[in-house]
Amino acid sequence: MMEKKSRLTAGLLALCAVVAGRAQNDVWRTDSVQEVVVTGTGTQHLLKDAPVQTEVISRRQLQQYAGRCIEDILSGLTASFDFSENDMGSHLQMNGLGNAYVLILIDGRRLHGDNGGENDLSLIDPHNIERIEIVKGASSALYGSDAIAGVINIITRKHTEQGLMVENTSRVGSYGDIRQHNGIAVRYGRLTSYTNFQLQHSDGWQNTSEENPSATEYHITDSQNKTVNRHTNWQLAERLAFQPTANTELYAGGTIYWKRIYRPSGHHPGVDVKTYDLQYNNASLSGGGKWQFGDGNAITLDADWKRHAYYYAYTDTTLTDGYVRGRFTNYFPYFPGDRELQSEQQLTQVSLKGIFTLPYRQTLSAGFDYRYDWLKAPMRVKGGTATDNTQALYVQDEWRAINGASASVCLTAGLRLTRNGGFGTRLTPKLSASCQLGELRLRATWSQGYKTPTPKELHYQYVRNMSGVYLYLGNTDLKAQASNYLGMSAEYSIGRFTMTASLYYNKVSDMIALVTIPYSQAPGDLIVQYDPRRVRQYQNIEDAKTYGIDVTVRYQGRHLTAGGSYSYLDTHANQYDSDHDMMQRVTIDGMAHHKANVYVTWHHQFSKAYQLGIGAYGRMSSKRYYQMDGDGKGYQLWRLSTSHQIGKALRIEAGMDNIFDYVDRAPHGLHLGTTTPGRTVFASLTVRLNQGKKLSNKYKSNFNSQQNNEQD
């Protein structure tokens, strides 16, 4: 069977190469608009001229791929990512480092809220994305904490037409997968409103009913635990913008979000008996403005408040410890329909930034950030609450030393001064250089990262029941983490063909990780109370290193696009082994040495009324390494998608994922490679009615000019 799959894989790869070769006669699109990127330096650049290596997933790629969620999109279109989906969210890994080291932005603003250290990426509506910008490597000089592995900036769609626009996308797929997107945009004069609603639902699936034999007292083959549980979430968002002058825009916005994860209950105590579901309630408010003046000068002010609350929603009568009207009570009864707050995270952030054009082809960026974190967790934090506050000043200068038509050199230097209430002051510098010689572009970056421990890592203590009781502990003795990143890349274009190769090395000092500790190092009262199977605590390990190479190849024709990406990764960390009183060398959990993506897409405009697009995609990974419970199996997944544009108002997408029906049947908890349920199908219908007309340049918002205006 594996031999047949290998032959099919080889056949598809060969087909991609043959089709690409035959497409040399395609006519190059001379009317395509250059993409503008902002994430790497915080200032606008054409992608080909960006001083910092930036990977872009465009609107056209998003539509052709037709991914169901952001995890699907990122792992399917670039080889640098791995995801593991579970009840707590999505465990993301980017070039060897996990969620805590990857800063995720939506229109330049931080995605807030984590569950067990994992992001809830269902907050992102995949149908409202204009493009995705990915910058790898430490970016703390510009973006502050969390940006040690890199930055993912989700740029949402902007609607600039006068009048009314209404859009609806309904998508259905296997295992009860439903994705709903609705948008209403209204622009009247200088006032703009955009209301966005999204709903996501899945019935979940079960790849195996067998539990991990090493984690249970007896062999269980009829567990009710699912690989991915049934879940539903919805989000309502509103953004208002007012443009008092052609160079000024004021805005205000907000979101509300609800999610519930439904957990089936079986008959094996301590294994699959569940008495509560998981529920999340989020909200956010934002406001600010932008003023542009002179030639390329701008000042922006942004203020954000975000709330992320996590509850147990009880489905059966449960006796447990709890806080009732502010007082701790042992064995308090909760009944079906009751909720118990587990944690509430609130973030308040204010950012002031200026961009100024200086003589001698220089651009100066400077700003101030203030951040206040508040955590309430009555059952998980001593005293019930914990806080953290950070202030930062930063400055960056871009100097285009040579600006010729066939040769250019750009140097960028940045410095950030960060002061944290609990960990003092730290400077983080960044230097980058880019050089263009004809069609060859060379880039190099050295930067430092800095990340203070989160309130959870410092103060949390909680119990999880995973085929036995696991006790997790915070650590108030943690030190702040720092990193040194060095990256180099070369990009060469010849005609319709582009190739990029990037080398990187990232060293993280005092890396924070969950470490299994002896019972003797844990509080004795907690050991007596919970009798845990294992105790894990956040600790600083000595250091961690990730290094590798990323290669991308792309051919772009009038009708056909083909290409792929390959990522080689290696990681090393030194971790103290308390059982043997010595340091041991380990890999970082979730690492895979080899990952790759390949694709070929074809589209053709048959008439003004109909356009067809066809895409074939492959995603491959070698085994993923883990310190506990063994390694995750390697895999390859293949996907076919089609798109049908009918006029300007109607679009149909349909396809099949995991064509060869690969499923990891390892016992529950050990499917560490991929959680795919096997072959699935999907179809979606988009209706977009636009009663407006394009704005004249007089009324176009400069704030919205950052978006990518590439036509579908």
XYZ file of C-alpha atoms in Angstrom:
712
model
C 0.000 0.000 0.000
C 2.802 2.403 0.955
C 4.579 1.569 -2.313
C 1.461 2.514 -4.296
C 1.184 5.805 -2.406
C 4.857 6.555 -3.065
C 4.340 5.931 -6.788
C 1.292 8.191 -6.819
C 3.266 10.874 -4.986
C 6.126 10.623 -7.480
C 3.627 10.771 -10.307
C 2.045 13.959 -8.999
C 5.444 15.579 -8.513
C 6.446 14.625 -12.038
C 3.166 16.005 -13.364
C 3.839 19.319 -11.628
C 7.259 19.515 -13.282
C 5.955 18.576 -16.730
C 3.079 21.036 -16.596
C 5.393 23.792 -15.391
C 7.770 23.017 -18.216
C 5.046 23.145 -20.847
C 3.803 26.425 -19.434
C 6.864 28.320 -20.615
C 4.754 29.723 -23.433
C 2.314 31.365 -20.994
C 2.105 35.127 -21.276
C 3.354 37.009 -18.227
C 0.778 39.204 -16.462
C 2.163 42.703 -17.076
C -0.771 44.358 -15.298
C -0.243 42.652 -11.921
C 0.105 45.030 -8.995
C 3.182 44.715 -6.783
C 2.401 43.595 -3.253
C 3.098 46.007 -0.418
C 4.325 44.573 2.917
C 4.624 46.288 6.292
C 5.486 43.689 8.941
C 9.263 43.345 8.633
C 10.135 46.994 9.330
C 6.780 48.522 10.294
C 6.969 50.667 7.149
C 5.609 50.105 3.656
C 7.774 48.424 1.019
C 7.177 46.579 -2.191
C 7.733 42.909 -1.417
C 10.698 42.673 -3.779
C 12.341 45.682 -2.062
C 11.629 44.744 1.572
C 14.830 45.050 3.661
C 13.760 42.067 5.816
C 12.932 38.698 4.253
C 9.130 38.447 4.224
C 6.964 35.564 3.086
C 3.509 36.496 1.794
C 0.404 34.366 1.278
C -1.716 36.447 -1.069
C -5.464 36.741 -1.461
C -5.258 34.792 -4.719
C -3.440 31.900 -2.991
C -5.951 31.905 -0.131
C -8.902 31.683 -2.485
C -7.392 28.933 -4.614
C -6.361 26.823 -1.597
C -9.768 27.240 0.092
C -8.525 26.314 3.575
C -11.036 25.693 6.341
C -9.033 27.515 9.053
C -5.807 29.425 9.589
C -3.997 26.273 10.782
C -4.926 24.539 7.530
C -3.768 27.524 5.482
C -0.374 28.044 7.129
C 0.625 24.370 7.259
C -0.640 23.785 3.718
C 1.083 26.726 2.036
C 4.428 27.007 3.808
C 6.767 24.326 5.154
C 7.891 26.261 8.239
C 4.851 25.426 10.374
C 3.473 22.498 12.340
C 0.195 22.383 14.248
C -1.280 20.022 16.828
C -4.971 20.636 17.474
C -6.565 19.813 20.839
C -9.220 21.091 23.241
C -7.011 23.887 24.540
C -6.380 25.366 21.101
C -3.700 24.983 18.463
C -0.126 24.183 19.396
C 1.854 26.082 16.785
C 5.512 25.507 15.990
C 7.491 27.815 13.705
C 11.049 26.828 12.824
C 11.301 24.750 16.000
C 9.830 27.170 18.569
C 6.285 27.023 19.919
C 3.336 29.355 20.500
C 4.956 31.338 23.287
C 7.696 32.527 20.907
C 5.546 33.397 17.885
C 3.767 36.750 17.848
C 0.447 36.596 15.994
C -0.974 39.936 14.875
C -4.271 40.901 13.272
C -3.748 44.138 11.342
C -0.679 44.772 13.461
C -2.455 44.144 16.788
C -1.652 41.278 19.117
C -3.919 38.207 19.203
C -4.762 37.818 22.890
C -5.579 34.828 25.041
C -3.998 31.435 25.479
C -5.206 28.166 26.963
C -2.495 25.980 28.417
C 0.051 27.937 26.366
C -1.802 27.368 23.091
C -3.538 30.002 20.954
C -7.209 29.814 20.035
C -6.775 30.533 16.328
C -10.498 30.168 15.638
C -10.613 33.870 16.580
C -9.360 34.457 13.012
C -11.962 34.420 10.226
C -10.226 32.831 7.194
C -12.757 34.389 4.786
C -11.859 37.908 5.915
C -8.114 37.704 5.194
C -6.549 39.845 2.489
C -3.042 38.422 2.907
C -0.693 36.932 5.488
C 2.798 38.298 6.074
C 5.365 36.058 7.793
C 8.662 37.370 9.153
C 10.963 34.771 10.682
C 13.434 35.418 13.463
C 13.589 37.630 16.551
C 11.651 40.879 16.070
C 11.525 42.101 19.670
C 13.235 45.392 18.743
C 10.098 46.376 16.832
C 7.318 44.279 18.367
C 8.437 43.505 21.908
C 7.812 40.292 23.849
C 6.821 37.006 22.178
C 8.473 37.839 18.838
C 11.469 35.503 19.285
C 10.697 32.900 16.599
C 8.953 35.374 14.308
C 5.804 37.321 13.505
C 2.638 36.297 11.654
C 0.594 39.333 10.618
C -2.952 38.644 9.387
C -4.026 41.543 7.159
C -7.821 41.698 6.970
C -9.807 42.822 3.949
C -10.669 46.509 3.583
C -13.749 47.807 1.767
C -13.352 51.209 0.131
C -16.334 51.391 -2.241
C -19.028 54.015 -1.681
C -22.453 52.611 -0.894
C -23.420 49.152 0.334
C -21.668 45.777 0.075
C -23.157 42.509 1.394
C -21.320 39.181 1.276
C -22.107 35.659 2.440
C -19.911 32.532 2.417
C -21.333 29.169 3.504
C -19.030 26.166 3.601
C -19.850 22.552 4.497
C -17.569 19.533 4.784
C -17.109 16.076 6.213
C -17.672 15.382 9.932
C -20.283 18.110 10.218
C -17.813 20.853 9.369
C -19.668 24.159 8.900
C -18.052 27.539 8.259
C -20.188 30.645 7.927
C -19.044 34.174 7.074
C -21.227 37.263 6.671
C -20.084 40.791 6.039
C -21.881 44.115 5.615
C -19.888 47.165 4.560
C -21.408 50.627 4.316
C -19.594 53.760 3.237
C -21.329 57.105 3.197
C -19.079 60.017 2.446
C -16.239 59.870 4.932
C -17.866 57.390 7.317
C -17.251 53.644 6.914
C -18.753 50.694 8.778
C -17.894 47.026 8.397
C -19.720 44.327 10.369
C -18.363 40.800 10.243
C -19.928 37.611 11.613
C -18.325 34.184 11.557
C -19.446 30.786 12.820
C -17.421 27.565 12.921
C -18.674 24.116 13.875
C -17.378 20.557 13.707
C -18.855 17.300 14.979
C -15.303 16.164 15.736
C -13.951 12.687 15.037
C -12.360 9.671 16.660
C -9.364 8.029 14.984
C -9.090 5.350 17.677
C -10.979 4.099 20.727
C -7.807 2.671 22.293
C -6.130 4.479 25.175
C -2.391 4.712 25.712
C -1.574 1.395 27.469
C 1.279 2.913 29.483
C -1.021 5.578 30.978
C -3.813 3.298 32.232
C -3.961 0.425 34.683
C -5.574 -1.898 32.148
C -5.941 -2.048 28.375
C -8.860 0.117 27.214
C -10.154 -0.359 23.662
C -13.639 1.190 23.974
C -12.809 4.716 25.145
C -15.237 7.508 24.232
C -12.440 10.097 23.999
C -12.309 11.739 20.575
C -9.239 12.791 18.634
C -10.916 16.179 18.083
C -14.047 16.958 20.098
C -17.258 18.485 18.781
C -17.061 22.255 19.051
C -18.889 25.428 18.040
C -17.752 29.037 18.087
C -19.023 32.342 16.745
C -17.716 35.890 16.626
C -19.292 39.267 15.866
C -17.002 42.162 14.995
C -17.602 45.798 14.121
C -15.246 48.487 12.825
C -16.197 52.148 12.348
C -13.896 54.619 10.615
C -14.236 58.342 10.007
C -12.021 60.354 7.696
C -12.286 64.044 8.648
C -9.634 64.970 6.058
C -7.966 63.154 3.193
C -4.885 62.532 5.381
C -6.546 61.658 8.687
C -8.561 58.658 9.861
C -10.141 57.857 13.215
C -11.473 54.399 14.038
C -13.197 52.378 16.737
C -14.018 48.684 16.867
C -14.988 45.770 19.018
C -15.652 42.024 19.044
C -17.551 39.466 21.084
C -16.704 35.771 20.857
C -18.137 32.539 22.278
C -16.855 28.972 22.022
C -17.904 25.659 23.517
C -16.119 22.321 23.319
C -18.415 19.360 23.941
C -16.676 16.436 25.635
C -18.275 12.969 25.446
C -18.428 10.925 28.646
C -17.647 7.212 28.841
C -17.568 4.657 31.647
C -13.854 4.438 32.567
C -13.226 6.639 35.655
C -10.102 8.742 35.363
C -9.898 8.080 31.620
C -12.985 9.132 29.686
C -15.609 10.081 32.280
C -16.341 13.790 31.740
C -18.660 15.940 33.852
C -18.068 19.317 32.183
C -17.515 20.941 28.788
C -15.095 23.798 28.091
C -16.420 27.266 27.324
C -14.716 30.506 26.299
C -16.081 34.051 26.313
C -13.987 36.811 24.751
C -14.491 40.508 24.123
C -12.385 43.369 22.810
C -12.533 47.131 22.265
C -10.125 49.222 20.211
C -9.745 52.770 19.015
C -7.214 55.113 17.527
C -6.239 57.113 14.506
C -3.650 57.918 11.890
C -2.443 61.248 10.549
C -0.303 61.455 7.429
C 1.540 64.634 6.563
C 4.288 65.759 4.268
C 5.883 63.148 2.033
C 5.742 59.759 3.797
C 5.349 61.043 7.368
C 2.723 59.571 9.666
C 1.715 59.372 13.334
C -0.533 56.597 14.652
C -2.148 56.037 18.044
C -3.797 52.726 18.968
C -5.481 51.637 22.199
C -6.747 48.087 22.823
C -8.558 46.250 25.600
C -9.054 42.485 25.288
C -10.650 39.901 27.563
C -10.324 36.121 27.375
C -12.323 34.035 29.892
C -12.221 30.240 30.253
C -14.926 28.255 32.090
C -15.926 24.740 33.033
C -19.542 24.287 31.876
C -20.887 21.385 33.952
C -22.942 18.651 32.283
C -23.329 16.374 35.312
C -23.484 16.805 39.078
C -19.921 17.279 40.320
C -18.424 17.703 43.783
C -15.252 19.760 43.554
C -13.341 22.543 45.274
C -14.546 25.976 44.263
C -14.930 29.639 45.146
C -18.487 30.595 46.047
C -19.151 34.333 46.488
C -15.421 34.849 46.960
C -14.929 32.164 49.614
C -13.169 28.833 49.096
C -15.389 25.771 49.677
C -14.367 22.098 49.696
C -16.470 19.640 47.726
C -18.947 22.237 46.516
C -21.697 20.728 44.310
C -22.022 21.951 40.731
C -25.075 20.931 38.739
C -25.754 20.672 34.973
C -25.895 24.187 33.544
C -23.547 25.712 36.174
C -20.294 27.398 35.161
C -17.016 27.774 37.058
C -14.423 30.351 36.034
C -10.968 28.836 35.500
C -9.138 31.912 34.262
C -9.818 35.379 32.942
C -7.052 37.241 31.127
C -7.304 40.942 30.348
C -4.878 42.964 28.261
C -4.714 46.752 28.013
C -2.269 48.126 25.479
C -1.514 51.620 24.137
C 0.884 52.247 21.237
C 2.114 55.549 19.814
C 4.222 55.455 16.657
C 5.719 57.979 14.277
C 7.271 57.480 10.827
C 9.357 60.353 9.455
C 11.173 60.841 6.152
C 14.676 62.244 6.633
C 17.285 63.539 4.209
C 19.661 61.192 2.393
C 16.946 58.574 1.737
C 16.366 57.758 5.407
C 13.148 56.747 7.185
C 12.980 57.038 10.962
C 10.434 55.113 13.032
C 9.980 55.732 16.750
C 7.343 54.760 19.252
C 6.150 54.033 22.755
C 4.247 50.935 23.973
C 2.458 50.381 27.255
C 1.035 46.994 28.226
C -0.846 45.863 31.344
C -1.812 42.213 31.893
C -4.340 41.132 34.523
C -5.051 37.483 35.335
C -7.895 36.221 37.513
C -7.870 32.504 38.318
C -9.450 31.762 41.729
C -8.676 28.034 41.569
C -5.288 28.307 39.871
C -3.415 31.312 41.308
C -2.545 31.958 44.943
C -4.505 35.018 46.003
C -6.766 34.658 42.968
C -5.156 37.331 40.762
C -1.798 38.279 39.236
C -0.664 41.279 37.187
C 2.186 42.350 34.926
C 3.089 45.671 33.304
C 5.585 46.626 30.615
C 6.648 49.919 29.036
C 8.910 50.268 26.016
C 10.546 52.888 23.814
C 11.917 51.975 20.397
C 13.592 53.632 17.453
C 14.510 52.357 13.972
C 16.328 53.967 11.073
C 16.197 52.714 7.469
C 18.855 54.105 5.160
C 18.786 53.363 1.457
C 22.477 53.957 0.880
C 22.319 53.095 -2.837
C 19.093 53.465 -4.784
C 19.842 52.617 -8.378
C 17.629 50.952 -10.957
C 19.783 47.800 -11.148
C 21.555 47.983 -7.781
C 20.495 49.091 -4.326
C 21.655 48.753 -0.724
C 19.463 49.303 2.334
C 20.633 49.267 5.956
C 18.243 49.088 8.924
C 19.100 49.507 12.598
C 16.679 49.366 15.507
C 16.805 49.457 19.298
C 14.135 48.840 21.928
C 14.311 49.737 25.618
C 11.916 47.588 27.647
C 11.065 48.003 31.303
C 9.050 45.282 33.040
C 7.598 45.719 36.527
C 9.045 42.453 37.768
C 12.193 41.979 35.680
C 13.734 45.404 35.204
C 15.130 46.989 32.048
C 16.553 45.414 28.905
C 17.865 46.680 25.536
C 17.195 44.617 22.394
C 18.949 45.691 19.166
C 18.404 44.702 15.553
C 20.555 45.144 12.433
C 19.640 44.149 8.900
C 20.999 44.776 5.437
C 19.702 44.095 1.951
C 21.454 44.325 -1.391
C 20.002 44.090 -4.887
C 22.216 43.309 -7.871
C 20.016 42.952 -10.926
C 17.684 40.034 -10.263
C 19.668 38.836 -7.231
C 18.609 40.028 -3.768
C 20.657 39.307 -0.652
C 19.408 39.933 2.894
C 20.965 39.450 6.333
C 19.591 40.082 9.821
C 20.994 39.918 13.323
C 18.601 40.601 16.156
C 18.029 39.920 19.808
C 14.791 38.845 21.435
C 13.552 39.306 24.970
C 10.607 37.690 26.738
C 9.600 37.955 30.374
C 7.671 35.117 32.059
C 3.903 35.389 31.825
C 1.673 35.595 34.928
C 0.626 31.998 34.216
C 4.206 30.728 34.128
C 4.937 32.512 37.394
C 1.836 31.816 39.459
C -0.342 29.056 37.972
C -1.019 25.747 39.743
C -3.670 23.402 38.405
C -4.622 19.771 37.891
C -5.437 18.007 34.622
C -6.984 14.562 34.388
C -5.380 12.816 31.397
C -5.528 9.055 32.050
C -4.435 9.977 35.544
C -3.917 13.149 37.560
C -1.192 15.557 36.347
C -0.189 18.476 38.586
C 1.155 21.627 36.897
C 3.014 24.308 38.852
C 4.170 27.856 38.181
C 7.533 29.110 39.358
C 8.184 32.555 40.843
C 11.953 31.991 40.521
C 11.877 32.074 36.712
C 14.276 34.338 34.824
C 13.486 36.298 31.668
C 14.364 34.676 28.355
C 16.661 36.200 25.739
C 17.626 35.169 22.234
C 20.177 35.830 19.511
C 19.040 35.345 15.927
C 21.091 35.361 12.728
C 19.468 34.912 9.346
C 20.674 35.186 5.744
C 18.755 34.779 2.517
C 19.293 34.936 -1.217
C 16.520 35.446 -3.763
C 16.963 35.130 -7.511
C 14.416 35.782 -10.224
C 14.669 34.964 -13.884
C 11.613 35.611 -15.968
C 8.693 33.784 -14.420
C 10.856 31.753 -12.032
C 11.867 32.769 -8.474
C 13.966 30.855 -5.959
C 14.711 31.809 -2.354
C 17.054 30.107 0.129
C 17.282 31.162 3.790
C 19.661 30.060 6.533
C 18.939 30.797 10.190
C 20.320 30.208 13.671
C 18.379 31.082 16.818
C 19.718 30.611 20.353
C 17.346 31.083 23.290
C 18.903 31.528 26.725
C 17.021 30.582 29.902
C 14.264 29.041 27.820
C 11.109 28.330 29.845
C 9.598 24.874 29.509
C 7.390 22.478 31.439
C 9.705 19.994 33.151
C 8.760 16.826 35.043
C 10.020 17.140 38.631
C 10.249 14.672 41.556
C 7.478 14.665 44.144
C 10.025 15.857 46.706
C 10.299 19.225 44.886
C 6.529 19.830 44.850
C 4.463 21.286 47.723
C 3.625 18.427 50.070
C 0.029 19.541 50.678
C -0.718 19.376 46.936
C 0.812 15.904 46.675
C -1.388 14.674 49.522
C -4.493 16.406 48.157
C -4.263 15.215 44.525
C -1.943 12.160 44.578
C -0.744 13.046 41.050
C 0.624 10.589 38.532
C 3.176 13.178 37.430
C 4.217 16.691 38.539
C 5.383 19.249 35.978
C 6.683 22.746 36.636
C 7.733 25.722 34.521
C 11.517 25.993 34.729
C 14.376 27.691 32.910
C 16.431 25.184 30.954
C 19.995 26.198 30.257
C 19.686 27.069 26.583
C 18.040 25.979 23.360
C 19.206 26.237 19.755
C 17.280 25.971 16.523
C 18.889 26.148 13.116
C 17.981 25.181 9.601
C 17.384 26.135 6.004
C 14.211 27.074 4.142
C 14.001 26.877 0.354
C 11.110 28.068 -1.804
C 10.679 27.765 -5.562
C 7.919 29.436 -7.552
C 6.938 29.628 -11.203
C 4.285 32.187 -12.155
C 2.589 32.143 -15.528
C -0.527 33.713 -16.921
C -2.632 30.620 -16.277
C -0.367 28.307 -14.309
C 1.516 28.614 -11.034
C 3.728 25.858 -9.635
C 6.235 25.607 -6.844
C 7.039 24.330 -3.413
C 8.953 24.849 -0.210
C 11.292 22.716 1.868
C 12.371 23.212 5.467
C 15.210 21.454 7.256
C 15.264 21.958 11.031
C 17.372 20.803 13.933
C 17.066 21.733 17.605
C 19.092 21.136 20.749
C 18.353 22.023 24.353
C 20.227 21.361 27.582
C 17.879 20.264 30.351
C 18.682 19.362 33.937
C 17.919 15.718 34.800
C 17.087 15.786 38.520
C 16.987 11.968 38.749
C 20.654 11.676 37.752
C 21.857 15.151 38.835
C 23.239 15.977 35.397
C 22.505 17.958 32.241
C 21.043 16.051 29.334
C 20.758 17.073 25.705
C 17.211 16.881 24.312
C 15.307 17.950 21.219
C 12.495 20.480 21.458
C 9.114 18.771 21.514
C 7.340 18.628 18.159
C 10.430 19.093 16.004
C 10.546 17.416 12.580
C 13.800 17.449 10.615
C 12.148 17.584 7.201
C 8.962 19.277 5.992
C 7.895 20.151 2.453
C 5.013 21.554 0.423
C 4.401 21.346 -3.320
C 1.608 22.793 -5.416
C 0.436 23.419 -8.947
C -2.546 25.618 -9.801
C -4.193 26.508 -13.084
C -6.855 29.090 -13.784
C -8.479 30.352 -16.962
C -10.995 33.057 -17.804
C -13.318 31.349 -20.288
C -15.563 34.400 -20.589
C -16.597 37.455 -18.629
C -19.142 35.251 -16.897
C -16.974 32.273 -15.877
C -13.477 31.600 -14.548
C -12.171 28.155 -13.498
C -9.352 27.416 -11.077
C -7.831 24.018 -10.213
C -5.156 23.357 -7.592
C -3.234 20.284 -6.391
C -1.289 20.517 -3.130
C 0.991 18.175 -1.194
C 2.209 18.460 2.397
C 4.873 16.158 3.870
C 6.661 15.781 7.190
C 9.191 13.377 8.666
C 8.577 12.053 12.173
C 8.139 14.557 14.994
C 10.269 14.090 18.124
C 8.876 14.177 21.661
C 10.539 13.624 25.041
C 7.471 11.849 26.434
C 5.182 9.190 24.930
C 7.307 8.462 21.857
C 7.550 10.233 18.510
C 4.893 11.325 16.065
C 4.719 9.447 12.759
C 5.758 11.080 9.504
C 3.047 11.713 6.951
C 2.148 13.079 3.542
C -1.220 14.632 2.735
C -2.515 15.559 -0.726
C -5.298 17.943 -1.576
C -7.327 18.886 -4.670
C -9.377 22.096 -4.844
C -11.438 23.786 -7.542
C -12.906 27.286 -7.776
C -15.624 28.587 -10.063
C -16.100 32.354 -10.394
C -19.451 33.147 -11.991
C -19.672 36.802 -12.877
C -18.637 39.146 -10.084
C -21.225 38.118 -7.530
C -21.011 34.320 -7.286
C -18.151 31.984 -6.392
C -18.169 28.219 -5.770
C -15.284 26.258 -4.228
C -15.131 22.491 -3.850
C -12.448 19.920 -3.229
C -11.054 16.924 -1.419
C -8.459 16.870 1.349
C -6.171 13.950 2.271
C -6.865 12.206 -1.038
C -5.002 9.013 -0.055
C -6.939 8.710 3.242
C -4.006 8.706 5.669
C -5.008 8.316 9.354
C -2.797 7.901 12.413
C -4.423 5.069 14.420
C -2.033 5.276 17.384
C -3.720 5.015 20.821
C -5.425 8.123 22.105
C -2.876 10.725 23.152
C -0.113 9.246 20.998
C -1.175 10.510 17.559
C 1.567 13.124 17.633
C 2.205 13.498 13.901
C -1.154 14.670 12.584
C -4.751 14.422 13.806
C -6.335 14.276 10.333
C -9.468 12.052 10.229
C -8.669 10.805 6.735
C -10.202 11.713 3.391
C -12.650 14.626 3.593
C -14.612 16.675 1.068
C -15.830 20.270 1.190
C -17.853 22.788 -0.822
C -18.581 26.470 -0.330
C -20.756 29.140 -1.920
C -19.954 32.856 -1.819
C -22.414 35.557 -2.842
C -21.163 39.154 -2.922
C -23.479 42.016 -3.808
C -21.892 45.420 -4.247
C -24.129 48.399 -4.872
C -21.296 50.882 -4.473
C -18.700 52.422 -6.730
C -14.977 52.971 -6.440
C -13.937 56.031 -4.495
C -12.142 58.876 -6.156
C -8.606 59.515 -4.982
C -9.941 62.526 -3.085
C -11.752 60.313 -0.589
C -9.557 57.230 -0.453
C -8.201 56.618 3.018
C -4.434 56.629 3.313
C -4.872 54.282 6.249
C -6.349 51.685 3.902
C -3.651 52.162 1.289
C -1.486 49.616 3.110
C -3.676 46.789 1.924
C -2.725 44.652 -1.030
C -4.883 45.703 -3.975
C -4.018 42.740 -6.146
C -7.124 41.843 -8.159
C -8.619 38.344 -7.953
